Amino acid sequence: MREAREREQAPAATLSPAEQMLVPGLEDGHGPPLEDLPPVGTLLVLGGGAMRGMAHIGVLRAIETLGIHVDAIVGTSIGALIGAMYAGSRSVSYIEEELPGLAKNDYFRLNFAKFLRKGIRAPSMYSGETLRKSLRRLLPVETFGELGMPFFCNAVCLETGAPVFFGARGFRDVQLEDAVYGSCALPAVFEPFVWKGRHYMDGGITDALPLRFGKMLQPERIIAIDLTVKPSHRAPSYRPHAISTLFRAFDIVENVISERMLHMHVSPEVALIQPKLADMDRFDFDQVHEIVQAGESEAMRVLTSHPATRDLVLQGTGPLPAGVACPVEPREYVSIDIDPDLCIGCSMCEMTCETDAFSATADVAVAAKVHNFECTRDQGCVRSCPTGAIRLSNL
């Protein structure tokens, strides 16, 4: 309480950006509205995806290599954990060394024995307390106000179905450990986070890549990392048993929601990074190195070419890594190719695409925009095509 009073009495200029959110004379002490945040130049949005989230480590490595400064972070699920560690000044090397160990020590592995003993009365398949102990060790601070930059993470209220963003006004008087746990609490895997009489779970249930909230912060640019599986990269394997069906269904719902969010909120100021991770299962603990590398290589490719970020690279101090030149040829459009021998004229592509890139009025569909400059790269058209007739390039 003493520290809180000292923050309230301190001049705003002496406080960190995160502490400034707590100050203005608000009786509830929960921080100012979003419009009163310090100016945000570069906002980092880290999407959810369980073990695929190790790609965020590679993205952070690329950001630091290119000399790009991050001003604020929004994270979902595993993105919330990595984002909180980075916002709390954990180094990328520390995150890369410590976080994979979390998986190796079985904190994210499913324990079906508990579920089988208690049946449907069990609140989860695995106790969340073990995860909480690891969060206490991994997170460098205890509160949002102690972070080095503004940080937000989302969760879903099970009673109302509404999304919440811990770190925003009205949702700051919660321990950082609890907020991150709530954002990471996978349905049926970990117990929900209980706060003020309500239960909260993984924010990826409704928004695996919270761009809409990110835009409310009014940043100059957004670097967004989308970890949903893209069909053009390779369809994930499916095994016909209950658990595989459960998590494949979760993947599909997550993908469809993300497609719609990308259609609505990817705009010129959003540098969208989509690591090719279709071969990586949601709970693949054996390919951490490959996942990190996939995130880094895709981030280097996007950040050095996207109009929103390539000028930042030019302003960076120090030489670029070998083989990287900036600016490079920007990827400003997606090429569409339709195989007429495979197309059955079902019109699913025309129905799915929000940018009117397809016409299915004839016996087979045709690309109305062979070079689609409006494409949001959500690849919903590929997922929706029942015969695999659509191929996208220049992604």
Short mmCIF file of C-alpha atoms in Angstrom, two decimals:
data_model
loop_
_atom_site.label_atom_id
_atom_site.label_comp_id
_atom_site.label_asym_id
_atom_site.label_seq_id
_atom_site.Cartn_x
_atom_site.Cartn_y
_atom_site.Cartn_z
CA MET A 1 0.00 0.00 0.00
CA ARG A 2 2.86 2.36 0.81
CA GLU A 3 4.38 1.82 -2.64
CA ALA A 4 0.98 2.44 -4.26
CA ARG A 5 0.61 5.75 -2.39
CA GLU A 6 4.13 6.77 -3.43
CA ARG A 7 3.26 6.09 -7.06
CA GLU A 8 0.11 8.19 -6.79
CA GLN A 9 2.10 11.10 -5.38
CA ALA A 10 5.02 10.87 -7.83
CA PRO A 11 5.23 13.13 -10.91
CA ALA A 12 4.18 11.27 -14.06
CA ALA A 13 7.52 12.03 -15.70
CA THR A 14 9.36 9.93 -13.08
CA LEU A 15 7.24 6.83 -13.59
CA SER A 16 7.60 3.97 -16.03
CA PRO A 17 4.99 3.67 -18.81
CA ALA A 18 3.36 0.79 -16.94
CA GLU A 19 3.24 2.79 -13.68
CA GLN A 20 1.71 5.80 -15.43
CA MET A 21 -1.35 3.66 -16.06
CA LEU A 22 -1.99 3.55 -12.29
CA VAL A 23 -1.69 7.22 -11.47
CA PRO A 24 -4.37 9.74 -12.56
CA GLY A 25 -6.72 10.55 -9.69
CA LEU A 26 -9.00 7.60 -10.04
CA GLU A 27 -10.71 6.50 -6.85
CA ASP A 28 -10.69 2.82 -7.83
CA GLY A 29 -6.91 2.85 -8.46
CA HIS A 30 -7.33 0.57 -11.46
CA GLY A 31 -5.56 2.82 -13.94
CA PRO A 32 -6.63 5.26 -16.65
CA PRO A 33 -8.66 4.39 -19.72
CA LEU A 34 -6.82 3.13 -22.78
CA GLU A 35 -6.86 6.52 -24.48
CA ASP A 36 -4.70 7.91 -21.66
CA LEU A 37 -1.86 5.46 -22.25
CA PRO A 38 1.57 6.81 -23.18
CA PRO A 39 1.98 6.93 -27.00
CA VAL A 40 2.65 3.48 -28.43
CA GLY A 41 4.94 3.31 -31.44
CA THR A 42 5.28 -0.45 -31.92
CA LEU A 43 2.75 -2.83 -30.38
CA LEU A 44 3.55 -6.54 -30.24
CA VAL A 45 0.55 -8.92 -30.36
CA LEU A 46 1.47 -12.50 -29.44
CA GLY A 47 -1.16 -15.07 -30.42
CA GLY A 48 -2.09 -18.32 -28.71
CA GLY A 49 -1.17 -21.81 -29.86
CA ALA A 50 0.15 -23.90 -26.93
CA MET A 51 3.59 -25.33 -27.76
CA ARG A 52 3.54 -23.59 -31.15
CA GLY A 53 3.99 -20.46 -29.05
CA MET A 54 7.69 -21.25 -28.85
CA ALA A 55 7.79 -19.46 -32.23
CA HIS A 56 7.35 -16.21 -30.28
CA ILE A 57 10.86 -16.69 -28.92
CA GLY A 58 12.22 -16.70 -32.47
CA VAL A 59 10.21 -13.60 -33.31
CA LEU A 60 11.62 -11.76 -30.29
CA ARG A 61 15.11 -12.83 -31.33
CA ALA A 62 14.52 -11.37 -34.82
CA ILE A 63 13.08 -8.14 -33.38
CA GLU A 64 16.18 -7.61 -31.26
CA THR A 65 18.52 -8.56 -34.11
CA LEU A 66 16.89 -5.95 -36.33
CA GLY A 67 16.97 -3.28 -33.61
CA ILE A 68 13.18 -2.77 -33.41
CA HIS A 69 11.96 -1.27 -30.12
CA VAL A 70 8.71 -2.62 -28.64
CA ASP A 71 6.56 -0.17 -26.66
CA ALA A 72 3.68 -2.40 -25.47
CA ILE A 73 2.57 -6.03 -25.62
CA VAL A 74 -0.77 -7.83 -25.87
CA GLY A 75 -0.68 -11.60 -25.38
CA THR A 76 -3.00 -14.59 -25.52
CA SER A 77 -2.42 -17.92 -23.76
CA ILE A 78 1.24 -18.92 -24.31
CA GLY A 79 1.67 -15.47 -25.87
CA ALA A 80 0.59 -13.98 -22.52
CA LEU A 81 3.30 -15.87 -20.66
CA ILE A 82 6.08 -14.97 -23.10
CA GLY A 83 4.80 -11.40 -23.35
CA ALA A 84 4.74 -10.95 -19.58
CA MET A 85 8.28 -12.30 -19.27
CA TYR A 86 9.55 -9.94 -21.98
CA ALA A 87 7.62 -6.94 -20.60
CA GLY A 88 9.22 -7.69 -17.24
CA SER A 89 12.68 -7.42 -18.81
CA ARG A 90 13.45 -11.11 -19.04
CA SER A 91 16.04 -11.52 -21.79
CA VAL A 92 15.24 -13.52 -24.91
CA SER A 93 18.07 -15.89 -24.06
CA TYR A 94 16.55 -16.47 -20.60
CA ILE A 95 13.11 -17.14 -22.10
CA GLU A 96 14.60 -19.50 -24.67
CA GLU A 97 16.52 -21.41 -21.99
CA GLU A 98 13.82 -21.64 -19.33
CA LEU A 99 10.49 -21.92 -21.12
CA PRO A 100 11.08 -25.19 -23.01
CA GLY A 101 11.99 -26.73 -19.65
CA LEU A 102 8.46 -25.98 -18.53
CA ALA A 103 7.25 -28.48 -21.12
CA LYS A 104 9.99 -31.03 -20.52
CA ASN A 105 9.03 -31.19 -16.87
CA ASP A 106 5.49 -32.17 -17.88
CA TYR A 107 3.77 -28.97 -16.76
CA PHE A 108 1.80 -28.89 -20.00
CA ARG A 109 1.36 -32.64 -20.47
CA LEU A 110 -2.09 -34.08 -19.93
CA ASN A 111 -2.73 -36.28 -16.90
CA PHE A 112 -5.65 -38.48 -17.87
CA ALA A 113 -5.45 -40.63 -14.72
CA LYS A 114 -6.95 -37.86 -12.58
CA PHE A 115 -9.73 -37.38 -15.09
CA LEU A 116 -10.48 -41.09 -15.21
CA ARG A 117 -10.65 -41.34 -11.41
CA LYS A 118 -13.13 -38.49 -10.95
CA GLY A 119 -14.87 -38.64 -14.30
CA ILE A 120 -16.84 -35.61 -15.44
CA ARG A 121 -16.81 -34.21 -11.88
CA ALA A 122 -13.11 -33.38 -12.18
CA PRO A 123 -12.59 -29.65 -12.83
CA SER A 124 -9.68 -30.44 -15.14
CA MET A 125 -7.42 -33.19 -16.41
CA TYR A 126 -4.40 -31.64 -14.68
CA SER A 127 -3.79 -29.55 -11.60
CA GLY A 128 -3.05 -25.93 -12.34
CA GLU A 129 -0.99 -25.48 -9.16
CA THR A 130 2.10 -26.99 -10.78
CA LEU A 131 1.81 -24.49 -13.61
CA ARG A 132 1.34 -21.69 -11.08
CA LYS A 133 4.56 -22.61 -9.28
CA SER A 134 6.41 -22.36 -12.56
CA LEU A 135 4.82 -19.00 -13.35
CA ARG A 136 6.05 -17.63 -10.02
CA ARG A 137 9.57 -18.66 -10.97
CA LEU A 138 9.44 -17.47 -14.58
CA LEU A 139 7.71 -14.11 -14.11
CA PRO A 140 10.15 -11.42 -12.89
CA VAL A 141 7.59 -9.26 -11.05
CA GLU A 142 4.29 -9.69 -9.22
CA THR A 143 2.11 -6.82 -10.48
CA PHE A 144 1.32 -5.05 -13.74
CA GLY A 145 2.68 -1.78 -12.36
CA GLU A 146 6.14 -3.28 -11.95
CA LEU A 147 6.49 -4.18 -15.62
CA GLY A 148 8.78 -2.17 -17.85
CA MET A 149 6.10 -1.48 -20.47
CA PRO A 150 2.29 -1.68 -20.80
CA PHE A 151 1.15 -5.31 -21.01
CA PHE A 152 -2.28 -6.88 -21.46
CA CYS A 153 -3.51 -10.46 -21.69
CA ASN A 154 -6.97 -11.77 -22.44
CA ALA A 155 -9.16 -14.43 -20.89
CA VAL A 156 -12.80 -15.50 -21.18
CA CYS A 157 -15.34 -15.33 -18.37
CA LEU A 158 -17.17 -18.68 -18.25
CA GLU A 159 -20.24 -17.20 -16.55
CA THR A 160 -20.89 -14.46 -19.12
CA GLY A 161 -18.89 -15.63 -22.15
CA ALA A 162 -17.36 -12.16 -22.32
CA PRO A 163 -13.68 -11.53 -23.06
CA VAL A 164 -11.63 -9.56 -20.55
CA PHE A 165 -8.18 -8.01 -20.81
CA PHE A 166 -6.14 -8.12 -17.65
CA GLY A 167 -4.02 -5.00 -17.43
CA ALA A 168 -6.78 -2.73 -18.75
CA ARG A 169 -8.77 -0.41 -16.49
CA GLY A 170 -10.89 -2.37 -14.05
CA PHE A 171 -8.74 -5.48 -14.50
CA ARG A 172 -5.40 -4.37 -13.03
CA ASP A 173 -5.91 -5.23 -9.36
CA VAL A 174 -4.92 -8.82 -10.03
CA GLN A 175 -1.55 -10.46 -9.57
CA LEU A 176 0.41 -10.91 -12.77
CA GLU A 177 0.75 -14.63 -12.07
CA ASP A 178 -3.04 -14.99 -11.82
CA ALA A 179 -3.67 -12.99 -14.99
CA VAL A 180 -1.21 -15.05 -17.02
CA TYR A 181 -2.56 -18.28 -15.56
CA GLY A 182 -6.10 -17.27 -16.51
CA SER A 183 -5.00 -16.52 -20.06
CA CYS A 184 -3.14 -19.88 -20.29
CA ALA A 185 -5.78 -22.09 -18.63
CA LEU A 186 -6.69 -24.43 -21.47
CA PRO A 187 -10.30 -25.71 -21.27
CA ALA A 188 -10.55 -28.98 -19.33
CA VAL A 189 -6.74 -29.20 -19.05
CA PHE A 190 -6.26 -26.74 -16.16
CA GLU A 191 -8.75 -25.46 -13.60
CA PRO A 192 -10.25 -22.05 -14.40
CA PHE A 193 -8.84 -18.98 -12.66
CA VAL A 194 -11.36 -17.80 -10.05
CA TRP A 195 -11.43 -14.04 -9.48
CA LYS A 196 -14.13 -12.01 -7.72
CA GLY A 197 -16.56 -14.94 -7.87
CA ARG A 198 -16.15 -15.65 -11.58
CA HIS A 199 -14.19 -18.20 -13.56
CA TYR A 200 -11.75 -17.32 -16.36
CA MET A 201 -10.08 -19.46 -19.00
CA ASP A 202 -7.79 -19.33 -22.04
CA GLY A 203 -8.33 -16.13 -24.03
CA GLY A 204 -7.80 -18.03 -27.28
CA ILE A 205 -11.31 -19.47 -26.93
CA THR A 206 -12.72 -16.27 -28.41
CA ASP A 207 -9.71 -14.36 -29.73
CA ALA A 208 -6.40 -16.11 -30.39
CA LEU A 209 -4.92 -12.94 -31.94
CA PRO A 210 -6.44 -9.85 -30.26
CA LEU A 211 -5.85 -7.26 -32.95
CA ARG A 212 -9.09 -5.43 -32.24
CA PHE A 213 -8.03 -4.66 -28.68
CA GLY A 214 -4.53 -3.83 -29.91
CA LYS A 215 -5.90 -1.17 -32.24
CA MET A 216 -7.70 0.45 -29.30
CA LEU A 217 -4.25 1.33 -27.96
CA GLN A 218 -3.77 3.46 -31.10
CA PRO A 219 -0.24 2.31 -31.94
CA GLU A 220 1.65 3.57 -34.96
CA ARG A 221 2.21 -0.02 -36.06
CA ILE A 222 1.46 -3.55 -34.91
CA ILE A 223 3.64 -6.64 -35.19
CA ALA A 224 1.22 -9.57 -34.88
CA ILE A 225 2.16 -13.25 -34.68
CA ASP A 226 -0.58 -15.63 -35.80
CA LEU A 227 0.00 -19.26 -34.76
CA THR A 228 -3.18 -20.81 -36.10
CA VAL A 229 -2.57 -23.70 -38.52
CA LYS A 230 -2.85 -22.68 -42.16
CA PRO A 231 -4.12 -25.29 -44.63
CA SER A 232 -1.84 -24.24 -47.48
CA HIS A 233 1.19 -25.07 -45.34
CA ARG A 234 -0.01 -28.64 -44.77
CA ALA A 235 -3.08 -30.11 -43.13
CA PRO A 236 -2.36 -31.46 -39.64
CA SER A 237 -2.70 -35.17 -39.04
CA TYR A 238 -5.89 -36.33 -37.38
CA ARG A 239 -6.28 -39.49 -35.29
CA PRO A 240 -9.89 -40.66 -34.75
CA HIS A 241 -10.00 -40.82 -30.96
CA ALA A 242 -11.64 -38.61 -28.35
CA ILE A 243 -8.73 -36.39 -27.28
CA SER A 244 -7.48 -35.87 -30.83
CA THR A 245 -11.02 -34.95 -31.88
CA LEU A 246 -11.36 -32.51 -28.97
CA PHE A 247 -8.20 -30.58 -29.77
CA ARG A 248 -8.66 -30.74 -33.55
CA ALA A 249 -12.12 -29.22 -33.03
CA PHE A 250 -10.52 -26.49 -30.88
CA ASP A 251 -8.01 -25.83 -33.67
CA ILE A 252 -10.76 -25.51 -36.28
CA VAL A 253 -12.83 -23.11 -34.17
CA GLU A 254 -9.71 -21.08 -33.40
CA ASN A 255 -8.83 -20.92 -37.11
CA VAL A 256 -12.30 -19.79 -38.19
CA ILE A 257 -12.42 -17.05 -35.53
CA SER A 258 -8.92 -15.92 -36.48
CA GLU A 259 -9.87 -15.79 -40.17
CA ARG A 260 -12.69 -13.40 -39.39
CA MET A 261 -10.52 -11.29 -37.11
CA LEU A 262 -7.83 -11.05 -39.79
CA HIS A 263 -10.41 -10.02 -42.39
CA MET A 264 -11.65 -7.24 -40.14
CA HIS A 265 -8.46 -5.97 -38.56
CA VAL A 266 -5.42 -6.59 -40.77
CA SER A 267 -4.64 -3.22 -42.30
CA PRO A 268 -1.52 -1.50 -43.68
CA GLU A 269 -0.11 -0.76 -40.22
CA VAL A 270 -0.21 -4.46 -39.23
CA ALA A 271 2.87 -6.55 -40.00
CA LEU A 272 1.44 -10.07 -39.84
CA ILE A 273 3.86 -12.92 -39.11
CA GLN A 274 2.55 -16.45 -39.71
CA PRO A 275 5.24 -19.07 -39.02
CA LYS A 276 4.76 -22.29 -40.99
CA LEU A 277 3.91 -24.63 -38.13
CA ALA A 278 1.33 -27.01 -39.59
CA ASP A 279 3.61 -29.97 -38.92
CA MET A 280 3.77 -29.04 -35.25
CA ASP A 281 1.10 -30.47 -32.98
CA ARG A 282 -0.45 -28.27 -30.29
CA PHE A 283 1.34 -30.38 -27.67
CA ASP A 284 4.52 -31.26 -29.56
CA PHE A 285 7.32 -31.15 -26.99
CA ASP A 286 10.03 -32.59 -29.21
CA GLN A 287 10.47 -29.87 -31.84
CA VAL A 288 11.03 -26.76 -29.75
CA HIS A 289 14.21 -25.80 -31.61
CA GLU A 290 12.50 -26.14 -35.00
CA ILE A 291 9.54 -24.05 -33.81
CA VAL A 292 11.82 -21.26 -32.55
CA GLN A 293 13.70 -21.28 -35.85
CA ALA A 294 10.47 -21.13 -37.85
CA GLY A 295 9.38 -18.07 -35.89
CA GLU A 296 12.70 -16.31 -36.35
CA SER A 297 13.01 -16.96 -40.08
CA GLU A 298 9.46 -15.84 -40.85
CA ALA A 299 9.85 -12.75 -38.67
CA MET A 300 13.06 -11.77 -40.46
CA ARG A 301 11.31 -12.17 -43.81
CA VAL A 302 8.26 -10.10 -42.85
CA LEU A 303 9.88 -7.38 -40.76
CA THR A 304 12.47 -6.55 -43.42
CA SER A 305 9.85 -6.32 -46.18
CA HIS A 306 6.61 -5.01 -44.66
CA PRO A 307 6.04 -1.27 -45.25
CA ALA A 308 5.10 -0.78 -41.57
CA THR A 309 8.39 -2.12 -40.22
CA ARG A 310 11.13 -2.01 -42.85
CA ASP A 311 11.94 1.64 -42.12
CA LEU A 312 12.47 0.71 -38.47
CA VAL A 313 15.08 -1.78 -39.58
CA LEU A 314 16.85 0.94 -41.55
CA GLN A 315 16.96 3.08 -38.41
CA GLY A 316 18.36 0.26 -36.28
CA THR A 317 21.88 0.41 -34.92
CA GLY A 318 24.41 -2.21 -35.86
CA PRO A 319 24.79 -4.29 -39.03
CA LEU A 320 22.09 -6.55 -40.39
CA PRO A 321 22.74 -10.30 -40.21
CA ALA A 322 24.45 -11.97 -43.15
CA GLY A 323 22.16 -12.48 -46.12
CA VAL A 324 19.57 -9.90 -45.03
CA ALA A 325 19.05 -6.71 -46.99
CA CYS A 326 16.49 -4.05 -46.20
CA PRO A 327 14.30 -2.87 -47.66
CA VAL A 328 13.62 -5.92 -49.78
CA GLU A 329 10.87 -6.48 -52.32
CA PRO A 330 7.62 -6.02 -50.36
CA ARG A 331 5.03 -8.82 -50.38
CA GLU A 332 2.12 -6.50 -51.16
CA TYR A 333 -0.22 -9.00 -52.80
CA VAL A 334 -1.14 -12.69 -52.73
CA SER A 335 -1.30 -14.65 -55.98
CA ILE A 336 -4.31 -16.91 -56.52
CA ASP A 337 -4.31 -20.00 -58.70
CA ILE A 338 -7.35 -22.27 -59.22
CA ASP A 339 -7.00 -25.74 -60.74
CA PRO A 340 -10.02 -26.09 -63.11
CA ASP A 341 -9.66 -29.87 -63.12
CA LEU A 342 -10.21 -30.01 -59.36
CA CYS A 343 -12.78 -27.20 -58.99
CA ILE A 344 -16.40 -28.39 -58.77
CA GLY A 345 -18.00 -24.92 -58.81
CA CYS A 346 -19.38 -25.16 -55.24
CA SER A 347 -18.96 -21.40 -54.60
CA MET A 348 -17.39 -21.91 -51.15
CA CYS A 349 -14.43 -19.72 -52.09
CA GLU A 350 -16.65 -16.82 -53.15
CA MET A 351 -18.67 -17.16 -49.96
CA THR A 352 -15.57 -17.25 -47.72
CA CYS A 353 -13.43 -14.50 -49.23
CA GLU A 354 -14.24 -11.06 -47.82
CA THR A 355 -12.17 -9.32 -50.50
CA ASP A 356 -14.20 -10.53 -53.51
CA ALA A 357 -11.21 -12.33 -55.02
CA PHE A 358 -13.28 -15.19 -56.50
CA SER A 359 -16.16 -15.52 -58.95
CA ALA A 360 -18.08 -18.80 -59.04
CA THR A 361 -20.91 -17.93 -61.43
CA ALA A 362 -19.72 -20.38 -64.11
CA ASP A 363 -19.18 -24.14 -63.91
CA VAL A 364 -15.85 -23.57 -62.19
CA ALA A 365 -14.58 -20.71 -60.08
CA VAL A 366 -12.15 -18.14 -61.43
CA ALA A 367 -9.86 -15.71 -59.67
CA ALA A 368 -11.40 -12.26 -59.93
CA LYS A 369 -8.13 -10.89 -58.49
CA VAL A 370 -5.19 -12.97 -59.63
CA HIS A 371 -3.01 -10.59 -57.63
CA ASN A 372 -5.05 -9.80 -54.53
CA PHE A 373 -3.67 -6.67 -52.85
CA GLU A 374 -6.44 -6.73 -50.21
CA CYS A 375 -5.79 -10.31 -49.06
CA THR A 376 -5.42 -10.61 -45.28
CA ARG A 377 -3.52 -13.93 -45.61
CA ASP A 378 -5.99 -15.78 -43.40
CA GLN A 379 -6.17 -18.54 -46.06
CA GLY A 380 -9.85 -19.20 -45.34
CA CYS A 381 -10.45 -19.85 -49.03
CA VAL A 382 -7.96 -22.73 -49.00
CA ARG A 383 -9.49 -24.23 -45.87
CA SER A 384 -13.01 -23.96 -47.27
CA CYS A 385 -12.25 -25.53 -50.67
CA PRO A 386 -13.45 -29.18 -50.49
CA THR A 387 -11.25 -30.40 -53.34
CA GLY A 388 -7.98 -28.54 -52.73
CA ALA A 389 -8.29 -26.63 -56.01
CA ILE A 390 -7.00 -23.30 -54.65
CA ARG A 391 -3.33 -22.48 -54.27
CA LEU A 392 -2.00 -19.24 -52.83
CA SER A 393 1.53 -17.93 -53.29
CA ASN A 394 3.61 -14.90 -52.27
CA LEU A 395 2.44 -15.45 -48.69
#
